[in-house]
Each structure stands twice: as structure tokens, then as C-alpha cells.
Tab-separated table of C-alpha atoms in Angstrom:
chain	number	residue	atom	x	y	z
A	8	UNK	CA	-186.820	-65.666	-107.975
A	9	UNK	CA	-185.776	-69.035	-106.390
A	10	UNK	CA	-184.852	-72.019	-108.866
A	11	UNK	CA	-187.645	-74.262	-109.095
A	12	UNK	CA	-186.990	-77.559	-107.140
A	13	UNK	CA	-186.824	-80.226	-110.130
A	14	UNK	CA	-185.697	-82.566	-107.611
A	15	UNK	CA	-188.530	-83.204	-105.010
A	16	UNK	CA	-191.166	-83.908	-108.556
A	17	UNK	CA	-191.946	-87.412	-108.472
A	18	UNK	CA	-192.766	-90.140	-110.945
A	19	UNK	CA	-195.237	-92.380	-108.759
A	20	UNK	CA	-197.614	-93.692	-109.635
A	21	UNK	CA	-195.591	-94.338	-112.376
A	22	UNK	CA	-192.812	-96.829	-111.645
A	23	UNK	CA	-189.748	-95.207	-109.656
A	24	UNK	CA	-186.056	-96.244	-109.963
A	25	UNK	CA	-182.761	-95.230	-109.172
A	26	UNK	CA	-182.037	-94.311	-113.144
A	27	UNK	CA	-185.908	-92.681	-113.918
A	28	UNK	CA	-185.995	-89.058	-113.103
A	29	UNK	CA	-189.142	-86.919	-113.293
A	30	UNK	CA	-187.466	-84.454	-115.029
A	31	UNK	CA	-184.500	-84.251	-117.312
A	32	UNK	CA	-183.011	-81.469	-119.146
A	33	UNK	CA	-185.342	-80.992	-121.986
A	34	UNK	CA	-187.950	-79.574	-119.624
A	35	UNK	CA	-185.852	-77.177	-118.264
A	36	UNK	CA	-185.202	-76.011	-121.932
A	37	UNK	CA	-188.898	-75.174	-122.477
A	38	UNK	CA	-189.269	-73.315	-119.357
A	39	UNK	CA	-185.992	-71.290	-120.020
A	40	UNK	CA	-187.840	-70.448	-123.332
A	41	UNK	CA	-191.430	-69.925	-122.789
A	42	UNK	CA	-190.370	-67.428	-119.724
A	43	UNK	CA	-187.990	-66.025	-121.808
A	44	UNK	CA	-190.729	-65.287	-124.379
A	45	UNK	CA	-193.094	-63.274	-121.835
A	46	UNK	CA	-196.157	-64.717	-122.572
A	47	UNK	CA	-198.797	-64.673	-119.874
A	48	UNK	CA	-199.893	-68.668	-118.870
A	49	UNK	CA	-203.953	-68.692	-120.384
A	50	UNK	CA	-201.707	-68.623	-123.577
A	51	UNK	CA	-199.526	-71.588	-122.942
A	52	UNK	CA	-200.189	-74.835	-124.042
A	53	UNK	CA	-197.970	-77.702	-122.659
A	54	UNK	CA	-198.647	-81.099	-124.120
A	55	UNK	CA	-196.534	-84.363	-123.200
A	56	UNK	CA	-195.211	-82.555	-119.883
A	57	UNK	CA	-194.485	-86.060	-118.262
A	58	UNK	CA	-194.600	-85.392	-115.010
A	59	UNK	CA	-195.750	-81.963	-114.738
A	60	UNK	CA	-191.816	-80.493	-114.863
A	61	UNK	CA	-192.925	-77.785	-117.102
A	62	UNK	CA	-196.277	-76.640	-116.151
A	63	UNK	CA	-195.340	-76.433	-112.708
A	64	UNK	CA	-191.982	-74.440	-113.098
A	65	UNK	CA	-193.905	-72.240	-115.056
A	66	UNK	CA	-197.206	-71.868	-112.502
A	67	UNK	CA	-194.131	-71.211	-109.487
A	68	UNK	CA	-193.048	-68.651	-112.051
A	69	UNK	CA	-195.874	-66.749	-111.926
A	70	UNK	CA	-197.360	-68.414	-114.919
A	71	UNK	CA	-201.586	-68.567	-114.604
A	72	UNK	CA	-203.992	-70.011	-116.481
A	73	UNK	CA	-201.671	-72.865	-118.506
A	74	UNK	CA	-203.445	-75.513	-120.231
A	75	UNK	CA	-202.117	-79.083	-120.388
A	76	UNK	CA	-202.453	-82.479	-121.911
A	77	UNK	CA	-200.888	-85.627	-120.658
A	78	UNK	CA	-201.742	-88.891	-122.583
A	79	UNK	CA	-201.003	-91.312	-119.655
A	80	UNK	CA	-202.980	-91.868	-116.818
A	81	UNK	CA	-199.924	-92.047	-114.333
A	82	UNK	CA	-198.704	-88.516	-115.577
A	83	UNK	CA	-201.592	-86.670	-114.927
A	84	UNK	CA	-201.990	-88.282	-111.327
A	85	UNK	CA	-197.709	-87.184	-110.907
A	86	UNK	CA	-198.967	-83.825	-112.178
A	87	UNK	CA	-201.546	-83.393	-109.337
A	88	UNK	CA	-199.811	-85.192	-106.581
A	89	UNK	CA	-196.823	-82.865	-107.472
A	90	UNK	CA	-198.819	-79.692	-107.414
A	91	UNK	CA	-200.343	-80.850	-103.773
A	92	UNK	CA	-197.036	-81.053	-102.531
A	93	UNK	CA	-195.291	-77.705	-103.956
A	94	UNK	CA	-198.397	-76.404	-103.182
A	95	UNK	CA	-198.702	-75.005	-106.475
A	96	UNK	CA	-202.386	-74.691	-108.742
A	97	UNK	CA	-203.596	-72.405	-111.716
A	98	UNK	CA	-203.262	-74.668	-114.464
A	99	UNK	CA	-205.806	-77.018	-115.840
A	100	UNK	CA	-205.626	-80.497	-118.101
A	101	UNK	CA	-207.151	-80.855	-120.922
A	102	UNK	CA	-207.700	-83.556	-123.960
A	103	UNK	CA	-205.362	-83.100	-127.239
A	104	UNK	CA	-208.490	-80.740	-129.098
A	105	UNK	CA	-210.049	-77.404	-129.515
A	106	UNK	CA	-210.113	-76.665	-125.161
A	107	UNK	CA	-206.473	-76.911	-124.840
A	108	UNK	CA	-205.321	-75.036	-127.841
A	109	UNK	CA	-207.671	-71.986	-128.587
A	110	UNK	CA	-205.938	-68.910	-128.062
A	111	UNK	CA	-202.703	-70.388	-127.754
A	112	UNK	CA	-199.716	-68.171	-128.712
A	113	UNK	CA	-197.143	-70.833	-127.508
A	114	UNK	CA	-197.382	-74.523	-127.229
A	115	UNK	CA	-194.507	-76.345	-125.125
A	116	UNK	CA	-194.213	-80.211	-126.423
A	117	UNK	CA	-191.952	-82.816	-125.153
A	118	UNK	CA	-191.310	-84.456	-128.714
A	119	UNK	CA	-193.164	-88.003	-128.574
A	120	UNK	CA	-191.707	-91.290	-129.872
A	121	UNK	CA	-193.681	-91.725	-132.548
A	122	UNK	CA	-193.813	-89.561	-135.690
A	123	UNK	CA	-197.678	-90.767	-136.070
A	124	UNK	CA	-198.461	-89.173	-132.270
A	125	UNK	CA	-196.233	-85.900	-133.401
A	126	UNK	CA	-198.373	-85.249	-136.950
A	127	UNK	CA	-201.449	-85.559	-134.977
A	128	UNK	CA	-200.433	-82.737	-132.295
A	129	UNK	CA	-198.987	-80.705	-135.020
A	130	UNK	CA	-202.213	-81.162	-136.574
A	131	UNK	CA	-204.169	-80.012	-133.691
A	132	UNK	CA	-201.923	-77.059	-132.733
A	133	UNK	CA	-202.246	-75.133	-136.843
A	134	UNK	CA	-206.285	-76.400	-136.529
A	135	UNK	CA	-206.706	-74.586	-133.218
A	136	UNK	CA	-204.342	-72.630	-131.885
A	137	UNK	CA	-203.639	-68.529	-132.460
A	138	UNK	CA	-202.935	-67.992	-135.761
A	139	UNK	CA	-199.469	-66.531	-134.771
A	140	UNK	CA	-198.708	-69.777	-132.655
A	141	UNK	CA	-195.377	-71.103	-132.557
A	142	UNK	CA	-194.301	-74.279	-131.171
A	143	UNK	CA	-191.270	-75.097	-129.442
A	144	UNK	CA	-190.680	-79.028	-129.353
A	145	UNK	CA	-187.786	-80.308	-127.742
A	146	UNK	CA	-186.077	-83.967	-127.326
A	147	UNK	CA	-183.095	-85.714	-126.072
A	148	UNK	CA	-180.893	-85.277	-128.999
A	149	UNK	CA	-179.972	-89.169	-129.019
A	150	UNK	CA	-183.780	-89.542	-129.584
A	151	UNK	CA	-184.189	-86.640	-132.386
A	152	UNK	CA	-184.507	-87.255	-136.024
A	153	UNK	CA	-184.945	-85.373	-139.064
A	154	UNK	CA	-187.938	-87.280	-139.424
A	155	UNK	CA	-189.811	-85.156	-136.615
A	156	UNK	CA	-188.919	-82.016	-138.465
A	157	UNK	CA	-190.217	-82.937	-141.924
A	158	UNK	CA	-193.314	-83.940	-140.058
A	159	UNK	CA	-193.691	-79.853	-138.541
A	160	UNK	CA	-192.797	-78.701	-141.655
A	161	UNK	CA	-195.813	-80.423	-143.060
A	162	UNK	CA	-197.964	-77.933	-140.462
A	163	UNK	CA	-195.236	-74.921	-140.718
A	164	UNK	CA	-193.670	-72.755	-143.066
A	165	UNK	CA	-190.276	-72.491	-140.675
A	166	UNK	CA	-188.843	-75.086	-138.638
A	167	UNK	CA	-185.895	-73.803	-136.933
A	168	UNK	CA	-183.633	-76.231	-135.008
A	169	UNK	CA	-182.062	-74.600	-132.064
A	170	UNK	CA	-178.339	-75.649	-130.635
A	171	UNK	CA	-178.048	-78.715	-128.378
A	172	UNK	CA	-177.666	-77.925	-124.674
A	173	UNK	CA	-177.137	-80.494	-121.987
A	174	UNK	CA	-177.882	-83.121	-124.775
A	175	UNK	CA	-181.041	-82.009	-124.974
A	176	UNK	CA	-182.463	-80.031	-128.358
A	177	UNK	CA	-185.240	-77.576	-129.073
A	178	UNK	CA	-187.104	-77.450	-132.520
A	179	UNK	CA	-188.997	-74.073	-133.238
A	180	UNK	CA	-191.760	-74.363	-135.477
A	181	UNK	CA	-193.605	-71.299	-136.615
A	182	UNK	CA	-195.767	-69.454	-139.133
A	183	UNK	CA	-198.385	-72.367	-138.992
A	184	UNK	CA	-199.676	-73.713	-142.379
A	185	UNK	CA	-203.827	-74.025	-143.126
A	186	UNK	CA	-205.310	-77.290	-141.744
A	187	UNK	CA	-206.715	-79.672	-143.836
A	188	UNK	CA	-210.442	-80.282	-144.486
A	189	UNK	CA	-210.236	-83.440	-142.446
A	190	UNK	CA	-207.767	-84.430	-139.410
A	191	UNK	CA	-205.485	-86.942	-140.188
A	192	UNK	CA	-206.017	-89.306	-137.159
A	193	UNK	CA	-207.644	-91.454	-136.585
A	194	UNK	CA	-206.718	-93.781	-138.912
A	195	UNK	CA	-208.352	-97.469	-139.723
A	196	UNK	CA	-207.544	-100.762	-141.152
A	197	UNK	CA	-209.394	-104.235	-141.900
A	198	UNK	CA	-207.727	-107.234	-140.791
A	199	UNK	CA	-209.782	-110.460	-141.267
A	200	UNK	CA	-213.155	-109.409	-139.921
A	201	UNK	CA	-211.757	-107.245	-137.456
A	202	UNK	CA	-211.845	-103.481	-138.231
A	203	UNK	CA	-208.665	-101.278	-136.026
A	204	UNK	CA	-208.887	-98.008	-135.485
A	205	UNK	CA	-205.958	-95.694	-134.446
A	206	UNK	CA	-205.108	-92.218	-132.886
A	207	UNK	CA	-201.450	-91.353	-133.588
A	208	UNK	CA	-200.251	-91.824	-130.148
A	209	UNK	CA	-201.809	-95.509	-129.866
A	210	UNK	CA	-199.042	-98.286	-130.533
A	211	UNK	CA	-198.479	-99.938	-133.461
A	212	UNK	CA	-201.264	-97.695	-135.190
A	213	UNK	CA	-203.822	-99.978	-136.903
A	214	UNK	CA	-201.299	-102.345	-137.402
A	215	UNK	CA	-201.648	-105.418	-135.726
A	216	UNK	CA	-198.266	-105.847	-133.665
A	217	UNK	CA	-196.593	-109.327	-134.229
A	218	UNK	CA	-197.277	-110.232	-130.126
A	219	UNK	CA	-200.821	-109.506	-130.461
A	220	UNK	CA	-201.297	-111.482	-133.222
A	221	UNK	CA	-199.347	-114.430	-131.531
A	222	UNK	CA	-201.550	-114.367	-128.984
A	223	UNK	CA	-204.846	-114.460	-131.253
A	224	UNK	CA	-203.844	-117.146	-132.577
A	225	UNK	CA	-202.974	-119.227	-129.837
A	226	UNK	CA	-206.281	-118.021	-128.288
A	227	UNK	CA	-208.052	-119.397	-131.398
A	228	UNK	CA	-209.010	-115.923	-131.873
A	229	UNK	CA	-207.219	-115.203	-135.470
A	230	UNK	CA	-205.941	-118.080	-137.872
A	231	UNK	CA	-203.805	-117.633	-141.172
A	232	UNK	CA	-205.572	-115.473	-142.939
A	233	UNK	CA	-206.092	-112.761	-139.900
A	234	UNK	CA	-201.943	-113.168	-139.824
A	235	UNK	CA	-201.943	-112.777	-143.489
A	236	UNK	CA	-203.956	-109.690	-143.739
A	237	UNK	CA	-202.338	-108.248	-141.540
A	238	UNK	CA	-200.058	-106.205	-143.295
A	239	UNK	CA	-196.734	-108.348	-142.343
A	240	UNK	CA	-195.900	-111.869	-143.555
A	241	UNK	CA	-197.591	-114.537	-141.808
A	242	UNK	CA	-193.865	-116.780	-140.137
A	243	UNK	CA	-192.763	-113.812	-138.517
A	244	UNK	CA	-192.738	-113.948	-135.096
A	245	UNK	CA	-193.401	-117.378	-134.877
A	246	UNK	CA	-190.903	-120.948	-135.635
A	247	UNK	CA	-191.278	-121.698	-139.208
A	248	UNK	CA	-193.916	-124.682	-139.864
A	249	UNK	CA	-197.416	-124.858	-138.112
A	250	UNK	CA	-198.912	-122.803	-135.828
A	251	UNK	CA	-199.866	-124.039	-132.040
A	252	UNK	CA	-201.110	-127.666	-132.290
A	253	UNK	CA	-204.914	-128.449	-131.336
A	254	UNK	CA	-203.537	-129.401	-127.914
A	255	UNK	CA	-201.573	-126.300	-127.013
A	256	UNK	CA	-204.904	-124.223	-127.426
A	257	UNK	CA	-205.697	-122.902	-124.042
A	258	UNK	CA	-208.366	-124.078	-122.088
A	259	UNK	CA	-208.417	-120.909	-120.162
A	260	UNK	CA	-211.115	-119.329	-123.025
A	261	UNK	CA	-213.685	-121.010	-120.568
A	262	UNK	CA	-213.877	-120.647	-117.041
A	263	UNK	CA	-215.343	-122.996	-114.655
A	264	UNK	CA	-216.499	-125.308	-117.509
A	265	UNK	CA	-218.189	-122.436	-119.257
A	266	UNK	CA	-217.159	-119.379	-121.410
A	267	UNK	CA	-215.965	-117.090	-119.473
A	268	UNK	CA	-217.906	-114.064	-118.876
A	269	UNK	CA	-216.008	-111.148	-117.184
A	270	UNK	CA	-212.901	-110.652	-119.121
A	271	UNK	CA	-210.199	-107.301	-119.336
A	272	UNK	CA	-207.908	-106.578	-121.560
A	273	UNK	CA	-205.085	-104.890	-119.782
A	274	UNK	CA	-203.658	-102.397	-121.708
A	275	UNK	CA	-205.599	-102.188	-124.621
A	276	UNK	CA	-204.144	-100.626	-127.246
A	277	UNK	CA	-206.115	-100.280	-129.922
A	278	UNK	CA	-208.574	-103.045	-128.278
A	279	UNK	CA	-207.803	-105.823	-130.855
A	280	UNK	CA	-207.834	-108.163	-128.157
A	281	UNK	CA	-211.075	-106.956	-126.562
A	282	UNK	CA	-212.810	-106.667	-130.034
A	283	UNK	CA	-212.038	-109.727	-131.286
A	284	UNK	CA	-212.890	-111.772	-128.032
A	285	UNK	CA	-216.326	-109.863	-127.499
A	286	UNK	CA	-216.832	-110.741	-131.571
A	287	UNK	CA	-215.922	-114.482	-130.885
A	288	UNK	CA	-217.392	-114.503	-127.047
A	289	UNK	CA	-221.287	-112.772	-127.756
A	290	UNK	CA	-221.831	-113.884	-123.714
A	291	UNK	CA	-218.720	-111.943	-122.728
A	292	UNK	CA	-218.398	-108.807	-120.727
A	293	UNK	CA	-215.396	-107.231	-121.646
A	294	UNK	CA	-213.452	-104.143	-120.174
A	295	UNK	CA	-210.762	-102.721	-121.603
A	296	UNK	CA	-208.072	-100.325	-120.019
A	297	UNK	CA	-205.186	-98.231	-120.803
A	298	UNK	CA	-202.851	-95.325	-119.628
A	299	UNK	CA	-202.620	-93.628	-122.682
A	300	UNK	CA	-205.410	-91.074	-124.133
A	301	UNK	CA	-204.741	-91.920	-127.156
A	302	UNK	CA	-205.229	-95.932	-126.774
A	303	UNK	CA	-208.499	-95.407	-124.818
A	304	UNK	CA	-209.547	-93.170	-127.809
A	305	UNK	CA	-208.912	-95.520	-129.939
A	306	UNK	CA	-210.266	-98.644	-128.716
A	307	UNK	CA	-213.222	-96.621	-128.306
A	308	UNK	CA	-212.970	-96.638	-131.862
A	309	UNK	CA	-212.258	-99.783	-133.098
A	310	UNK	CA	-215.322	-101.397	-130.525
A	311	UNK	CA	-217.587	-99.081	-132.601
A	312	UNK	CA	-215.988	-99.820	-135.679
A	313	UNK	CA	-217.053	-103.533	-134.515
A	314	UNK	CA	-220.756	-102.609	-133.542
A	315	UNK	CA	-219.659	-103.380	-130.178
A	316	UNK	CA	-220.164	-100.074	-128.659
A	317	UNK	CA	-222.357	-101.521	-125.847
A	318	UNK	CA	-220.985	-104.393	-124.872
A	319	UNK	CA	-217.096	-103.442	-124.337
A	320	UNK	CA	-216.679	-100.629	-121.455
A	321	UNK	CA	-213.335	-98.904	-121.873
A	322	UNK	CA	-211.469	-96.873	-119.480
A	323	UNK	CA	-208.763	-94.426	-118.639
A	324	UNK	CA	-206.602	-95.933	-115.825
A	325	UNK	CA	-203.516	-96.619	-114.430
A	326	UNK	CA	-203.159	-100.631	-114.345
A	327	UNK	CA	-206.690	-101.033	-113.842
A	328	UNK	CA	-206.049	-99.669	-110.682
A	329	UNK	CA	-209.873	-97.666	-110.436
A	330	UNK	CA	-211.090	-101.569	-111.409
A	331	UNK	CA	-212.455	-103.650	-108.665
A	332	UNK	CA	-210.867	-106.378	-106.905
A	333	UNK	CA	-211.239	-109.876	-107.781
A	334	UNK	CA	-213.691	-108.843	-110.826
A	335	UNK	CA	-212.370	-111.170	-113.819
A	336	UNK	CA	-212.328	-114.607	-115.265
A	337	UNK	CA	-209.807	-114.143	-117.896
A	338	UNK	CA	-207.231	-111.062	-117.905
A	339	UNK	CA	-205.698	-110.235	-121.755
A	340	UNK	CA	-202.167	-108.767	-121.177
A	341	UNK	CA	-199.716	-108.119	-123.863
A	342	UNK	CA	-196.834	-105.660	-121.642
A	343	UNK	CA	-194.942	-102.825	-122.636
A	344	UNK	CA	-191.085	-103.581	-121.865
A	345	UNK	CA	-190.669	-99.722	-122.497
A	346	UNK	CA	-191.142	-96.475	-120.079
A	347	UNK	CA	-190.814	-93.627	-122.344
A	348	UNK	CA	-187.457	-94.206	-124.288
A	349	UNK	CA	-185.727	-96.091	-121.737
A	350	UNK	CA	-185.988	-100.131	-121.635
A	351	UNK	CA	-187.748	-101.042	-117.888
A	352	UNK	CA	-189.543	-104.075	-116.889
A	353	UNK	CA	-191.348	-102.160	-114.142
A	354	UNK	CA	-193.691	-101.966	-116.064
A	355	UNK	CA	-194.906	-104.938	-117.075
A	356	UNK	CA	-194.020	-106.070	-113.610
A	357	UNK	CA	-196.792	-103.647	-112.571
A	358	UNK	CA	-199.340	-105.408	-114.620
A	359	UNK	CA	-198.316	-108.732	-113.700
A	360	UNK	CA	-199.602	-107.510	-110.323
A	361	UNK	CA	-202.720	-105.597	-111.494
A	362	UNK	CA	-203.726	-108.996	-113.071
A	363	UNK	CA	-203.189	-111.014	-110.302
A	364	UNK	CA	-205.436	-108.032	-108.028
A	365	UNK	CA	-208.379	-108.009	-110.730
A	366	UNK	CA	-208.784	-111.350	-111.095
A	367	UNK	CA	-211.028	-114.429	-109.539
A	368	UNK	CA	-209.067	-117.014	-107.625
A	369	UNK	CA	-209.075	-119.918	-110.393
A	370	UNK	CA	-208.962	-117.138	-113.326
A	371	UNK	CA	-206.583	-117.112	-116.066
A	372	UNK	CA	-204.297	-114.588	-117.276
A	373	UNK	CA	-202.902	-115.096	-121.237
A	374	UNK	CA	-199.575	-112.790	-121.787
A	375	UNK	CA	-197.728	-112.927	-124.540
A	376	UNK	CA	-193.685	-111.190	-124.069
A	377	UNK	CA	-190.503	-111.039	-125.795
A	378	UNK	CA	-189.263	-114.517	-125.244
A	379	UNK	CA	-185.521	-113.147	-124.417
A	380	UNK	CA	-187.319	-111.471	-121.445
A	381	UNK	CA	-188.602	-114.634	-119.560
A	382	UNK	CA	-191.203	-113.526	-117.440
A	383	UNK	CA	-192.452	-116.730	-116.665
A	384	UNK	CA	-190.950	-117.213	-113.144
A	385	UNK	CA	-191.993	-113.865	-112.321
A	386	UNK	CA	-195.537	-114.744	-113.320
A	387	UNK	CA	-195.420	-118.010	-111.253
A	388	UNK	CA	-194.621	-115.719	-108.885
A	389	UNK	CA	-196.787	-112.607	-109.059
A	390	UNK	CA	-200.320	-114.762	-110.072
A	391	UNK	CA	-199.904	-118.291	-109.902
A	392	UNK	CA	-199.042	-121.332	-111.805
A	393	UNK	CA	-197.654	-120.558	-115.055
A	394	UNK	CA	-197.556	-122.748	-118.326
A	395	UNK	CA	-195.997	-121.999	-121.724
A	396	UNK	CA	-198.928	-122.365	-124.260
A	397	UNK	CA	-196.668	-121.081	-127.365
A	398	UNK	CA	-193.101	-120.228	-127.819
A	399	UNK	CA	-190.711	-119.004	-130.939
A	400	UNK	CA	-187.536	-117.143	-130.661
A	401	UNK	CA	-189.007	-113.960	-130.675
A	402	UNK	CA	-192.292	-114.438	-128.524
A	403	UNK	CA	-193.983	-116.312	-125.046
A	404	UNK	CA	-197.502	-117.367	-125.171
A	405	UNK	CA	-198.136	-118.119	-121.300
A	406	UNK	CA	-201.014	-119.232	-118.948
A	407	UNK	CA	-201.525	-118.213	-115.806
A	408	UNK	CA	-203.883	-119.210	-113.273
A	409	UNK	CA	-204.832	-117.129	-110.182
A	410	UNK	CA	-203.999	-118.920	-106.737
């Protein structure tokens, strides 16, 4: 059989660079092991295949009928553009429940960042799957912690951790534990009149993260005691003293002398940002997007949690990119500086430009970044004048105003 060509799988849409591969070791570890197992593809689950690196080595191989679930957006559109071009099929995707995992003998995982994302899928897989399932998870051992295998051991009697290879590592996990009466995820928390709700995969959990709440506050969105119920003390992440004078708050809540009515919130999260402007902004109509399954879920969520069910539309999508042109007032952007495990600023870079695409000439876009990262220029740049509203040592409150 010929070796599979790793090296003509692509990233895009998903940012592409000389030192981000669609592939790396690890997946070539799972294939070597699920076709060394035998196991015929409708009983193969893959979940977190990036780029599609496993499930299509494994459909070339003969492999038919794999299941798959990708949380982002971008990796499921690699997955199919990669197939089209091998000119490979049999497989289908699938959502992280009961259609991807029933029947599954085997379930392939590329091991996620966060431990919260990894209980869930281990959750799902002993809920679901065969009862003779195993799962093989695997990781870049620099990226591997004993952590991930007290969380399988929570779902399975044996964890077995297999010998490094190419600096990669696979985990075996096996003889799968009863589920519990209820799933673990998602999970919710109250912070100050506004009510998060959290799959594990979605970052930060129901935790408000420290940029988010920045930029409530200098939004006039969340005051002291939103920062103070928050979970983490109220100075961090901002100089010690006050908060944003009267003056610094932005005028770019209202648009055109009026609130503004057509607002996204790029990269949602867990939608704190669109729930708590639709709760302050009853006039608003608010759209909220993300990559990741699991921050669409929960968003989803948190606007029910909210009673705002019907008035904030939320989407799967890769940088707003299925959004129309020229369709906002007011963009809400707080960027990832992270693809996967490595540090990028593609792809905030990439939403800097989504912005400037989705909104109104005259529109504002509010982004709040790790000050040591100063994105400013590139925001002048990408969408238009840019002013600091808010600054500490550790975050950037900026305005931005479409040209």
C-alpha cells in the first residue's frame, strides 16, 4: 500500500505559515494504531482530527464508514477541501454525542488543551460508545500531563501510557467505567446579573476571562461588582486605582447618534459579550459567531440562560466569513493570540479583517488584547482609525472606526 501523502493536507482556511503543519507526528501514531488494531471504519470514531490527517489516512487505507467530530469551523472545511483533492470520501462528521459514538469499538482523539474539553469527550465516549470501547488519545509529549490521565481514569478502569515516539505520546484508555446519571458539561455560573454557561471545550469555562471583563467595563457593560463576582479579584488585569474615567467611556455604544442596532460579537465564547449587550441594549440585534462547537453550544446556552433566546442569533463560522458584508454597527472582538498550542497572531490578524469586512463604513469595532502585543497599528491599518479607550500592563481597550 502506498504511504499516505501527509504533505499535500492543508490547513486553509485556517491560517497557513511556514512553521504550521497540517499534520504532525501524533496523527500518524493513531493511524499506525487503529490499522494495526483491524477494526473495520463504521467502528471508528475520530474526534479532534485537526485537519482531517487521521480520518483520511485511514479512508485511503481502506477504512469506510469513520465517524468524525471537529470543534472548529476551519477544520471541518480543511477536512472536506482535503478529501476533494485526494479524492478521498466514506467518512462522515458528526457533533460530540450519541451519532458519532454508538457502536464505536475505537475512538482516535488528538488530546485537547484543556482538561475541561477532555472530561467531557471522555464522558461522551463511556455514555455512548461499545461497551468494549477503548480509546487511544495521543499528544505532543511537551504538551502531556498527568493531569489528562487522572481525568480518563475517572471514565476507565486502565489507562495505559504507551512509549514516546517522535516526541509524540499515546495514552490507552480502556475497560470504560458506568456514566453518570447526568453529563458533566455544561456547566454554569452567575456573575452580576449575567448567567454563563459552558461546554468543556469553550474558553475560560464559565469563568469570565480577565480581557472580557476589561472590556465590559470600559463598555459600561459590567462595574465593580460584575468584576467582583466574578470569581477573581477585582485589580487584576487592570492599573491599581479607578477604573476608566467617565470620559474614556466609548462613544461607539451608539451609532449615528443612536444605539446601535446591528451588533456581532466575533468570537463569542461563551457569549458574555453578546448577552450582556442585548441585556443592556433591548433595541439591539445581536449575532454572535465562533469556530469552535463547543463555544457556539455554549453561547447558545448562556443567551437562554438570559431569556434571550430570540433576540441573539448565533452561528457556526469561520470569522464570520458566511456573515454578510457591511452588516454591523458595532463589532465585539476579544482575539485569540493562540492556534492550537503554538503562539500565532494570524489569528487575530484574521479577525481584524473579518471586522473591518462585516462592518458599516462609520462602525466601530471595541477589541480588547494583551497589551505586550500592540495591535493597535495593525488595527489602524486593517479597519481604520484606532484610539486607546483603556490600557494596564496586562490589557488594550481600543476603538476602531471603519473607513
Amino acid at each position: 500500500m502506498p504511504e499516505f501523502p501527509y504533505s499535500r493536507l492543508r490547513r486553509w482556511p485556517d491560517v497557513e505559515a511556514e512553521n504550521l503543519q497540517a499534520h504532525d507526528a501524533t496523527d500518524l501514531l493513531l493511524v499506525e494504531w487503529a490499522l494495526a488494531l483491524d477494526v473495520p471504519g463504521d467502528e471508528i470514531a475520530v474526534i479532534g482530527d485537526e485537519y482531517g490527517a487521521v480520518t483520511l489516512a485511514l479512508t485511503d487505507a481502506g477504512r469506510r464508514g469513520i465517524r468524525v467530530h471537529q470543534d472548529l469551523a476551519t477544520g471541518r472545511r480543511a477536512l472536506v477541501r482535503n478529501a476533494e483533492e485526494l479524492g478521498l470520501g466514506g467518512f462522515s462528521s458528526q457533533e460530540l454525542d450519541a451519532a458519532l459514538l454508538e457502536g464505536a469499538r475505537v475512538v482516535l482523539l488528538q488530546l485537547p488543551k484543556s482538561l475541561a474539553e477532555l472530561e467531557e469527550i471522555a464522558d461522551a465516549v463511556v455514555r455512548w460508545a461499545a461497551p468494549d470501547v477503548v480509546l487511544v488519545a495521543g499528544g505532543r509529549v511537551k504538551h502531556m500531563t498527568l493531569g489528562q490521565n487522572e481525568v480518563l481514569g475517572r471514565s476507565f478502569a486502565q489507562v495505559q501510557a504507551q512509549r514516546a515516539e517522535r516526541k509524540s505520546r499515546l495514552v490507552v484508555a480502556a475497560e470504560p467505567l458506568p456514566a453518570g446519571l447526568q453529563r458533566p458539561f455544561p456547566v454554569t455560573a452567575q456573575h452580576d446579573g449575567l448567567t454563563l454557561v459552558a461546554h468543556g471545550g469553550a474558553f475560560a469555562g464559565p469563568r469570565l476571562d480577565i480581557g472580557t471583563r476589561v472590556l465590559l467595563e470600559v463598555l459600561g457593560l459590567g462595574g465593580a461588582q460584575l468584576l467582583q463576582n466574578s470569581g477573581r479579584d477585582a485589580g487584576e488585569g487592570r492599573d491599581s486605582g479607578a477604573g476608566p474615567r467617565e470620559s474614556d467611556r466609548p462613544r461607539g455604544v451608539v451609532h449615528g447618534g443612536g444605539p446601535a442596532l446591528d451588533v456581532i460579537d466575533l468570537g463569542c465564547g461563551t457569549g458574555a459579550l453578546a448577552a450582556a449587550y442585548a441585556l443592556a441594549h433591548p433595541e439591539a440585534r445581536v449575532i454572535a459567531t465562533d469556530r469552535s462547537a463547543a463555544a457556539v453550544a455554549s453561547t447558545r446556552a448562556t443567551a437562554a440562560a438570559n431569556g434571550l433566546a430570540d433576540r441573539i442569533v448565533v452561528t457556526h463560522d469561520d470569522a464570520g466569513s458566511d456573515l454578510p458584508d457591511a452588516s454591523a454597527d458595532v463589532v465585539l472582538l476579544n482575539p485569540p493570540f493562540h492556534l492550537g498550542t503554538s503562539v500565532h497572531t494570524g489569528a487575530a490578524t484574521r479577525l481584524f479583517e473579518a471586522a473591518a469586512r462585516l462592518l458599516r463604513p462609520g462602525g466601530d469595532l471595541f477589541t480588547v488584547f494583551n497589551s505586550s502585543l500592540g495591535y493597535r497599528a495593525e488595527l489602524t491599518r486593517i479597519v481604520g482609525a484606532t484610539e486607546q479607550l483603556h490600557r494596564t500592563s496586562k490589557f488594550t481597550v481600543t476603538r476602531s472606526i471603519r473607513r
